Amino acid sequence: AMDRVPLRRVPSIRSQLRAQGLLEDFMKDHSPDMFNRRYAQCYPPGTP
Amino acid sequence: SLRLGRSSEKIYNFMDAQYFGEISVGNPPQNFSVIFDTGSADLWVPSSYCVSHACALHRRFKAFESHSFHHDGRTFGIHYGSGHLLGVMGRDTVKIGQLVTLNQEFGESVYEPGSTFVTAKFDGVLGLAYQSLAEILGNPVFDNMIAHKIVDEPVFSFYLSRRTKTSTPEGELLLGGIDEALYTGPINWLPVSAKGYWQIKMESVAVQGVSSFCPRGCQAIVDTGTSLIGGPTNEILILQQLIGATPTNIGEFLIDCGRLSSLPHVTFILGGKEYTLTSEHYVRKEMFGNRDLCFSGFQAIDIVSPEGPLWILGDVFLTEYYSIFDRGHDRVGLARA
């Protein structure tokens, strides 16, 4: 009752967009959102 | 979130995720690649009914082909950068390696707006955090594995390698135990301080041996779904200055690749033990054209928790340290990978 799951490492979405020259436009197009602000926010249960 | 009567909301960042593995859903099994994310608690994959461009480029779950599928009828929504992923909930058999979970609640996304997922190499996400973070009603996958005694021990562990594709393994998730071949030295056990994320207390962060951040202690989460090391904006900006990183117009921080050997060490103090990263560890190199670009492995992320602002120990940290997530004792173990 134990199992190994092999994990693969691939270029991130950011890396692929950068390689395609699309990252800057992507960031601008998705404003205002977490990508432009470079963070995610979470308000866990119990947070006023 | 209002439907669930909660004020909480997780916003996912899939932009930097790099490690994923295979699972199957349904009977006969339908395969999907998913991020195994300790920073969330839901399982979702694209639905065959999804008509978004992103779905067209990924494997989609065909509920009508599964003999074991149970329709739920409720909807769920997961917020991410530019939009709101929408889906419907269902139950079906989920297989991870040889471990089979029957009647697992999961989400089928029917709407994936924007272009975020278009280039994603993964189809969905399998969350491994505590149930309190779940958007989808029902037990998260690992909770069900524990409840139905599918795993011997209520423990899973991650090995993430920085090595290139020519070497194997690039990473491993071990469900139900610890792989002693993948780490050296003793395991340092850290109690979970809040059961949502895999959240632990961090004593301080030092730059070149000098305690610079959270000198009275702070909170950190161990998050395999995040690529970089995150921290409160004010502190990360100072840290970027200390390592000589320069901001770009899209909010990334560049470092001169020629200066790596002269950059300071950054040390995280956890459970009285020092976890030191050199510049080789915390700088990410990417080829752009025919030259290397060096990026800071730190990012500003303001996450509020009742215990205070959170730091996030993502892949940049976890590639150096084998991580063990122990639900039986609600603790995280770290050892040199």
Short mmCIF file of C-alpha atoms in Angstrom, two decimals:
data_model
loop_
_atom_site.label_atom_id
_atom_site.label_comp_id
_atom_site.label_asym_id
_atom_site.label_seq_id
_atom_site.Cartn_x
_atom_site.Cartn_y
_atom_site.Cartn_z
CA ALA A 1 0.00 0.00 0.00
CA MET A 2 2.62 2.42 -1.13
CA ASP A 3 3.12 3.80 -4.57
CA ARG A 4 5.76 5.75 -6.44
CA VAL A 5 4.53 8.30 -8.91
CA PRO A 6 7.25 9.49 -11.26
CA LEU A 7 7.16 13.23 -11.83
CA ARG A 8 8.24 14.95 -15.00
CA ARG A 9 9.75 18.39 -15.13
CA VAL A 10 8.73 20.55 -18.04
CA PRO A 11 9.16 24.23 -18.91
CA SER A 12 6.62 26.34 -17.06
CA ILE A 13 3.93 28.31 -18.88
CA ARG A 14 6.00 31.42 -18.15
CA SER A 15 9.11 29.91 -19.75
CA GLN A 16 7.20 28.82 -22.83
CA LEU A 17 5.58 32.21 -23.27
CA ARG A 18 8.97 33.89 -22.87
CA ALA A 19 10.55 31.59 -25.45
CA GLN A 20 7.74 32.43 -27.85
CA GLY A 21 8.15 36.16 -27.20
CA LEU A 22 4.62 36.32 -25.82
CA LEU A 23 5.23 36.80 -22.11
CA GLU A 24 5.17 40.59 -21.99
CA ASP A 25 1.93 40.84 -23.96
CA PHE A 26 0.43 38.08 -21.87
CA MET A 27 1.22 39.94 -18.67
CA LYS A 28 -0.23 43.16 -20.01
CA ASP A 29 -3.36 41.47 -21.32
CA HIS A 30 -4.07 39.82 -18.02
CA SER A 31 -4.03 42.98 -15.95
CA PRO A 32 -5.28 43.48 -13.34
CA ASP A 33 -4.72 40.03 -12.03
CA MET A 34 -2.33 37.97 -10.02
CA PHE A 35 0.16 37.63 -12.84
CA ASN A 36 0.79 41.33 -13.12
CA ARG A 37 0.98 41.67 -9.39
CA ARG A 38 3.05 38.50 -9.24
CA TYR A 39 1.20 37.12 -6.30
CA ALA A 40 -1.78 35.09 -5.30
CA GLN A 41 -3.84 36.00 -2.29
CA CYS A 42 -5.68 33.73 0.00
CA TYR A 43 -7.89 34.52 2.94
CA PRO A 44 -8.05 31.29 4.90
CA PRO A 45 -11.09 30.30 6.94
CA GLY A 46 -11.49 32.49 9.98
CA THR A 47 -9.73 35.51 8.54
CA PRO A 48 -11.74 38.67 9.32
CA SER B 1 -17.15 30.78 -1.91
CA LEU B 2 -20.32 32.55 -0.91
CA ARG B 3 -22.28 29.44 -1.75
CA LEU B 4 -20.12 27.52 0.66
CA GLY B 5 -20.56 30.19 3.29
CA ARG B 6 -16.89 30.93 3.53
CA SER B 7 -14.82 34.04 3.24
CA SER B 8 -11.82 32.17 1.97
CA GLU B 9 -10.58 31.99 -1.55
CA LYS B 10 -7.52 30.50 -3.05
CA ILE B 11 -6.21 31.99 -6.26
CA TYR B 12 -4.06 29.57 -8.13
CA ASN B 13 -0.84 30.40 -9.90
CA PHE B 14 -0.12 27.90 -12.64
CA MET B 15 2.36 30.12 -14.45
CA ASP B 16 5.43 28.59 -12.88
CA ALA B 17 4.42 25.02 -12.19
CA GLN B 18 6.92 22.53 -13.56
CA TYR B 19 6.44 19.09 -12.06
CA PHE B 20 3.56 16.81 -12.85
CA GLY B 21 2.62 13.14 -12.99
CA GLU B 22 -0.03 10.84 -14.37
CA ILE B 23 -3.30 9.68 -12.86
CA SER B 24 -6.36 8.03 -14.30
CA VAL B 25 -10.03 8.71 -13.69
CA GLY B 26 -12.95 6.44 -14.52
CA ASN B 27 -13.47 2.87 -15.56
CA PRO B 28 -12.04 2.07 -18.06
CA PRO B 29 -9.32 4.45 -16.95
CA GLN B 30 -8.81 7.77 -18.70
CA ASN B 31 -5.33 9.23 -18.21
CA PHE B 32 -4.49 12.78 -17.19
CA SER B 33 -1.35 14.64 -16.23
CA VAL B 34 -1.79 16.65 -13.06
CA ILE B 35 0.21 18.88 -10.79
CA PHE B 36 0.42 17.28 -7.36
CA ASP B 37 -0.14 20.44 -5.36
CA THR B 38 0.30 20.59 -1.60
CA GLY B 39 -1.04 24.16 -1.76
CA SER B 40 -4.60 23.20 -2.70
CA ALA B 41 -7.04 20.41 -1.93
CA ASP B 42 -9.15 19.82 -5.04
CA LEU B 43 -8.85 17.41 -7.92
CA TRP B 44 -10.00 18.69 -11.27
CA VAL B 45 -9.48 17.73 -14.89
CA PRO B 46 -10.95 19.15 -18.11
CA SER B 47 -14.36 17.89 -19.15
CA SER B 48 -15.23 16.62 -22.60
CA TYR B 49 -18.00 19.21 -22.52
CA CYS B 50 -15.48 22.04 -22.19
CA VAL B 51 -15.31 24.08 -25.37
CA SER B 52 -12.63 26.55 -24.27
CA HIS B 53 -9.54 26.72 -26.45
CA ALA B 54 -7.37 25.51 -23.58
CA CYS B 55 -9.49 22.39 -23.16
CA ALA B 56 -9.21 21.54 -26.83
CA LEU B 57 -5.47 21.15 -26.37
CA HIS B 58 -5.71 18.83 -23.37
CA ARG B 59 -7.07 15.43 -22.51
CA ARG B 60 -10.69 15.71 -21.43
CA PHE B 61 -12.72 13.46 -19.21
CA LYS B 62 -15.54 11.62 -20.97
CA ALA B 63 -18.00 10.88 -18.19
CA PHE B 64 -20.28 9.01 -20.58
CA GLU B 65 -17.55 6.46 -21.26
CA SER B 66 -16.99 5.63 -17.60
CA HIS B 67 -19.07 2.84 -16.04
CA SER B 68 -18.25 4.03 -12.53
CA PHE B 69 -19.07 7.73 -12.93
CA HIS B 70 -21.65 9.36 -10.67
CA HIS B 71 -23.00 12.75 -11.59
CA ASP B 72 -23.18 15.19 -8.69
CA GLY B 73 -24.99 18.18 -10.15
CA ARG B 74 -23.26 20.82 -8.09
CA THR B 75 -20.93 23.34 -9.65
CA PHE B 76 -17.57 24.60 -8.50
CA GLY B 77 -15.35 27.51 -9.41
CA ILE B 78 -11.64 28.01 -9.03
CA HIS B 79 -10.15 31.45 -9.45
CA TYR B 80 -6.90 31.87 -11.26
CA GLY B 81 -5.07 34.82 -12.72
CA SER B 82 -7.21 36.11 -15.51
CA GLY B 83 -10.46 34.40 -14.93
CA HIS B 84 -12.55 31.87 -13.25
CA LEU B 85 -12.40 28.21 -14.07
CA LEU B 86 -15.90 26.75 -13.86
CA GLY B 87 -16.95 23.16 -13.65
CA VAL B 88 -19.28 20.50 -12.40
CA MET B 89 -18.67 17.99 -9.69
CA GLY B 90 -18.81 14.23 -9.96
CA ARG B 91 -17.54 11.04 -8.37
CA ASP B 92 -15.53 8.31 -10.00
CA THR B 93 -12.66 5.90 -9.54
CA VAL B 94 -9.28 7.62 -9.33
CA LYS B 95 -6.12 5.63 -9.80
CA ILE B 96 -2.67 6.93 -8.90
CA GLY B 97 -0.05 4.35 -9.76
CA GLN B 98 -1.50 1.14 -8.38
CA LEU B 99 -3.57 2.84 -5.67
CA VAL B 100 -7.26 2.92 -6.45
CA THR B 101 -9.75 5.23 -4.75
CA LEU B 102 -13.42 4.56 -5.43
CA ASN B 103 -16.09 7.25 -5.53
CA GLN B 104 -13.62 10.10 -5.35
CA GLU B 105 -15.17 13.55 -5.57
CA PHE B 106 -13.57 15.60 -8.32
CA GLY B 107 -14.27 18.48 -10.62
CA GLU B 108 -14.65 18.51 -14.37
CA SER B 109 -13.86 21.94 -15.73
CA VAL B 110 -16.25 23.04 -18.45
CA TYR B 111 -14.93 26.55 -18.92
CA GLU B 112 -11.27 27.54 -18.88
CA PRO B 113 -11.21 31.14 -20.08
CA GLY B 114 -8.15 33.05 -21.18
CA SER B 115 -4.93 31.72 -22.56
CA THR B 116 -3.29 30.59 -19.33
CA PHE B 117 -3.93 26.89 -19.84
CA VAL B 118 -3.35 26.90 -23.57
CA THR B 119 0.37 26.29 -23.19
CA ALA B 120 0.13 24.24 -20.00
CA LYS B 121 1.72 20.81 -20.24
CA PHE B 122 -0.60 19.46 -17.57
CA ASP B 123 -4.30 18.75 -17.80
CA GLY B 124 -5.42 19.34 -14.24
CA VAL B 125 -4.46 19.62 -10.59
CA LEU B 126 -4.56 17.14 -7.71
CA GLY B 127 -4.50 18.94 -4.38
CA LEU B 128 -2.83 17.38 -1.36
CA ALA B 129 -3.57 20.03 1.27
CA TYR B 130 -6.03 19.69 4.15
CA GLN B 131 -9.73 19.55 3.41
CA SER B 132 -10.36 23.07 4.76
CA LEU B 133 -8.83 24.46 1.56
CA ALA B 134 -11.13 22.46 -0.72
CA GLU B 135 -13.59 24.19 -3.02
CA ILE B 136 -15.13 20.89 -4.03
CA LEU B 137 -17.32 19.32 -1.40
CA GLY B 138 -16.20 15.95 -0.17
CA ASN B 139 -12.91 14.46 0.84
CA PRO B 140 -9.70 15.36 -0.98
CA VAL B 141 -7.94 12.42 -2.61
CA PHE B 142 -5.42 11.71 0.13
CA ASP B 143 -8.10 12.02 2.83
CA ASN B 144 -10.03 9.28 1.06
CA MET B 145 -6.89 7.18 0.75
CA ILE B 146 -6.42 7.44 4.51
CA ALA B 147 -10.09 6.85 5.31
CA HIS B 148 -10.25 3.72 3.17
CA LYS B 149 -6.83 2.50 4.28
CA ILE B 150 -5.55 2.54 0.73
CA VAL B 151 -2.15 3.64 2.02
CA ASP B 152 -0.30 1.91 4.86
CA GLU B 153 0.80 5.14 6.44
CA PRO B 154 -0.94 8.53 6.19
CA VAL B 155 2.22 9.98 4.73
CA PHE B 156 3.40 11.15 1.33
CA SER B 157 6.74 12.53 0.30
CA PHE B 158 8.23 14.50 -2.57
CA TYR B 159 11.57 14.33 -4.29
CA LEU B 160 12.06 17.06 -6.89
CA SER B 161 15.22 17.12 -8.96
CA ARG B 162 16.79 20.10 -10.68
CA ARG B 163 18.58 17.83 -13.08
CA THR B 164 17.77 17.86 -16.77
CA LYS B 165 15.57 15.46 -18.64
CA THR B 166 18.51 13.21 -19.48
CA SER B 167 18.59 12.07 -15.88
CA THR B 168 15.93 10.11 -14.09
CA PRO B 169 13.95 10.52 -12.03
CA GLU B 170 13.11 14.19 -12.46
CA GLY B 171 10.95 13.82 -9.43
CA GLU B 172 8.96 11.37 -7.39
CA LEU B 173 5.87 11.47 -5.26
CA LEU B 174 5.70 8.54 -2.88
CA LEU B 175 2.22 7.93 -1.50
CA GLY B 176 2.10 6.04 1.78
CA GLY B 177 5.68 6.32 2.91
CA ILE B 178 9.18 7.71 2.77
CA ASP B 179 11.88 6.74 0.28
CA GLU B 180 15.07 6.52 2.30
CA ALA B 181 17.17 6.32 -0.85
CA LEU B 182 16.28 9.86 -1.81
CA TYR B 183 17.60 11.81 1.15
CA THR B 184 20.57 11.91 3.45
CA GLY B 185 20.94 12.74 7.10
CA PRO B 186 18.24 13.00 9.73
CA ILE B 187 14.70 14.17 9.09
CA ASN B 188 13.80 17.40 10.85
CA TRP B 189 10.14 17.21 11.84
CA LEU B 190 8.13 20.44 12.03
CA PRO B 191 4.60 20.52 13.48
CA VAL B 192 1.84 21.88 11.27
CA SER B 193 0.74 25.16 12.83
CA ALA B 194 -2.55 25.53 10.93
CA LYS B 195 -4.31 22.74 9.05
CA GLY B 196 -5.15 24.21 5.68
CA TYR B 197 -1.98 24.54 3.77
CA TRP B 198 0.95 22.53 5.03
CA GLN B 199 1.81 25.45 7.28
CA ILE B 200 4.76 25.51 9.68
CA LYS B 201 6.54 27.99 11.88
CA MET B 202 9.70 29.54 10.53
CA GLU B 203 12.11 31.07 13.03
CA SER B 204 13.87 33.53 10.74
CA VAL B 205 15.43 34.18 7.35
CA ALA B 206 19.07 35.19 7.22
CA VAL B 207 21.09 36.65 4.38
CA GLN B 208 24.80 35.81 4.48
CA GLY B 209 24.41 34.69 8.07
CA VAL B 210 22.73 37.87 9.28
CA SER B 211 19.15 37.51 10.44
CA SER B 212 17.31 39.84 8.14
CA PHE B 213 13.66 38.83 8.02
CA CYS B 214 11.00 37.59 10.44
CA PRO B 215 13.39 37.83 13.42
CA ARG B 216 10.59 36.96 15.87
CA GLY B 217 9.33 34.08 13.79
CA CYS B 218 6.77 33.85 11.04
CA GLN B 219 4.70 31.31 9.17
CA ALA B 220 5.60 29.38 6.03
CA ILE B 221 3.80 26.89 3.84
CA VAL B 222 5.43 24.02 2.01
CA ASP B 223 3.90 24.18 -1.45
CA THR B 224 4.79 21.85 -4.32
CA GLY B 225 2.44 23.81 -6.58
CA THR B 226 4.57 26.93 -6.39
CA SER B 227 7.82 27.16 -8.26
CA LEU B 228 9.62 29.94 -6.44
CA ILE B 229 10.07 31.01 -2.83
CA GLY B 230 7.46 33.58 -1.90
CA GLY B 231 7.24 36.06 0.91
CA PRO B 232 5.66 39.35 1.95
CA THR B 233 6.21 42.09 -0.62
CA ASN B 234 8.15 44.48 1.61
CA GLU B 235 10.57 41.82 2.74
CA ILE B 236 11.03 40.20 -0.65
CA LEU B 237 11.81 43.56 -2.23
CA ILE B 238 14.56 44.12 0.32
CA LEU B 239 15.81 40.58 -0.28
CA GLN B 240 15.90 41.24 -4.04
CA GLN B 241 18.05 44.29 -3.34
CA LEU B 242 20.37 42.28 -1.12
CA ILE B 243 20.99 39.74 -3.88
CA GLY B 244 21.35 42.46 -6.50
CA ALA B 245 18.27 41.54 -8.49
CA THR B 246 16.88 44.14 -10.89
CA PRO B 247 13.14 44.43 -11.60
CA THR B 248 11.86 44.13 -15.16
CA ASN B 249 8.78 45.88 -16.51
CA ILE B 250 6.71 42.74 -16.05
CA GLY B 251 7.64 42.24 -12.45
CA GLU B 252 10.34 39.63 -12.69
CA PHE B 253 13.74 40.14 -11.09
CA LEU B 254 16.86 39.63 -13.18
CA ILE B 255 20.32 38.84 -11.88
CA ASP B 256 23.61 39.20 -13.74
CA CYS B 257 24.59 35.59 -14.51
CA GLY B 258 28.25 36.55 -14.21
CA ARG B 259 27.86 37.50 -10.57
CA LEU B 260 26.36 34.31 -9.21
CA SER B 261 29.46 33.20 -7.33
CA SER B 262 29.55 36.46 -5.37
CA LEU B 263 25.92 36.46 -4.25
CA PRO B 264 25.02 35.89 -0.59
CA HIS B 265 23.61 32.70 0.89
CA VAL B 266 20.02 32.81 2.06
CA THR B 267 19.24 30.69 5.11
CA PHE B 268 15.86 29.66 6.41
CA ILE B 269 15.74 28.61 10.06
CA LEU B 270 13.13 25.91 10.61
CA GLY B 271 12.83 23.90 13.80
CA GLY B 272 16.22 25.12 14.96
CA LYS B 273 17.94 23.87 11.84
CA GLU B 274 19.50 25.96 9.10
CA TYR B 275 18.41 25.44 5.50
CA THR B 276 20.88 27.33 3.37
CA LEU B 277 20.45 28.08 -0.31
CA THR B 278 23.34 29.36 -2.38
CA SER B 279 22.86 31.44 -5.51
CA GLU B 280 23.14 28.25 -7.55
CA HIS B 281 20.01 27.10 -5.75
CA TYR B 282 17.91 30.26 -5.70
CA VAL B 283 18.72 31.60 -9.17
CA ARG B 284 16.77 30.15 -12.09
CA LYS B 285 18.53 30.05 -15.44
CA GLU B 286 16.57 30.11 -18.65
CA MET B 287 17.81 30.05 -22.20
CA PHE B 288 16.49 32.97 -24.23
CA GLY B 289 17.69 32.84 -27.80
CA ASN B 290 21.30 31.83 -27.49
CA ARG B 291 21.99 33.33 -24.10
CA ASP B 292 21.22 32.57 -20.48
CA LEU B 293 18.91 34.75 -18.46
CA CYS B 294 19.17 34.52 -14.67
CA PHE B 295 16.08 35.16 -12.59
CA SER B 296 15.68 35.54 -8.88
CA GLY B 297 13.98 32.56 -7.30
CA PHE B 298 12.16 34.84 -4.86
CA GLN B 299 8.81 36.44 -5.53
CA ALA B 300 6.58 38.82 -3.65
CA ILE B 301 3.38 37.08 -2.58
CA ASP B 302 1.11 38.61 0.03
CA ILE B 303 -0.93 35.87 1.62
CA VAL B 304 -2.79 36.74 4.78
CA SER B 305 -3.37 34.15 7.46
CA PRO B 306 -4.64 34.48 11.02
CA GLU B 307 -1.11 33.61 12.14
CA GLY B 308 0.41 36.40 10.05
CA PRO B 309 1.83 36.80 6.54
CA LEU B 310 2.94 33.58 4.92
CA TRP B 311 6.19 32.67 3.25
CA ILE B 312 5.97 29.99 0.59
CA LEU B 313 8.63 27.33 0.25
CA GLY B 314 8.14 26.19 -3.33
CA ASP B 315 10.16 24.14 -5.78
CA VAL B 316 13.27 26.31 -5.47
CA PHE B 317 13.48 25.16 -1.86
CA LEU B 318 12.08 21.67 -2.34
CA THR B 319 14.58 20.67 -5.00
CA GLU B 320 17.25 20.89 -2.31
CA TYR B 321 15.26 19.26 0.46
CA TYR B 322 13.25 16.05 0.44
CA SER B 323 9.86 16.81 1.95
CA ILE B 324 7.58 14.50 3.91
CA PHE B 325 3.96 15.31 4.65
CA ASP B 326 2.66 13.35 7.62
CA ARG B 327 -1.09 13.54 8.16
CA GLY B 328 -0.89 11.04 11.01
CA HIS B 329 1.13 13.38 13.17
CA ASP B 330 0.30 16.65 11.35
CA ARG B 331 3.90 17.45 10.68
CA VAL B 332 6.28 18.16 7.82
CA GLY B 333 9.66 16.48 7.59
CA LEU B 334 12.63 17.91 5.74
CA ALA B 335 15.93 16.25 4.90
CA ARG B 336 18.75 16.98 2.45
CA ALA B 337 17.66 15.58 -0.95
#
